[in-house]
């Protein structure tokens, strides 16, 4: 085990909940049904693809021009940025800061593989940026999760082989991306949401270097 590559939203901090709320408000203004079960399909998916899935659910895929869609995506992002503006270091999920500290002390690489364009801002607000050897630049990624590209790029940036990496995710698309990259996948959530994961934890409080080393194969 030479590196751990983290998802952000729902793994490092509970911003998955804020994305849910911001997409929910947008869907409500469009009169499109939106619930937690449907939201599972959006987790880990880029802003524009998420919007496309919501519009498709409302049978409105061709109702908006490219400009209109950009405006709708911007509306969601404005609401989301309002929600994350108050983030502080206290919003790091349980177990994550101790794990990052243990990894750094053990000289194990640390990378971020988030589809969010707000990722760098959030790491700064949480005062976690200094732990990361690589924050993958999502604007340079051609294929989003479930494609493995973002995790593979994290491994390249850290100079390690995928087989020596652990990926940690809370989204089905993310688990698929980690496995597609040939890495060991840790899912945070319920086993039914984390199909294909090598191990599943209910919460991040269960994560530690010792625990990862005990399961890594
Ligand atoms: C985008 C989507 C979010 C979420 C993240 C990945 O973030 O909009 O709903 O799927 O990717 O966790 P952002 O809008 O911040 O680029
Ligand atoms: Mg996530």
CSV table of N, CA, C and O and ligand atoms in Angstrom, one decimal, residues 7 9-10 169-170, ligand 2:
chain,number,residue,atom,x,y,z
A,7,UNK,N,-12.0,10.4,-2.5
A,7,UNK,CA,-13.0,11.2,-3.0
A,7,UNK,C,-13.2,12.3,-2.0
A,7,UNK,O,-12.7,12.2,-0.8
A,9,UNK,N,-16.5,14.8,-1.7
A,9,UNK,CA,-17.9,15.0,-1.2
A,9,UNK,C,-18.4,13.7,-0.6
A,9,UNK,O,-18.6,12.7,-1.3
A,10,UNK,N,-18.7,13.7,0.7
A,10,UNK,CA,-19.3,12.5,1.4
A,10,UNK,C,-18.2,11.6,1.9
A,10,UNK,O,-18.6,10.6,2.6
A,169,UNK,N,-14.4,5.9,-1.5
A,169,UNK,CA,-15.5,6.5,-2.2
A,169,UNK,C,-16.9,6.3,-1.4
A,169,UNK,O,-17.0,5.3,-0.7
A,170,UNK,N,-17.8,7.2,-1.7
A,170,UNK,CA,-19.2,7.0,-1.1
A,170,UNK,C,-20.2,6.9,-2.2
A,170,UNK,O,-21.4,6.9,-2.0
B,2,LIG,MG1,-18.6,11.4,-3.0
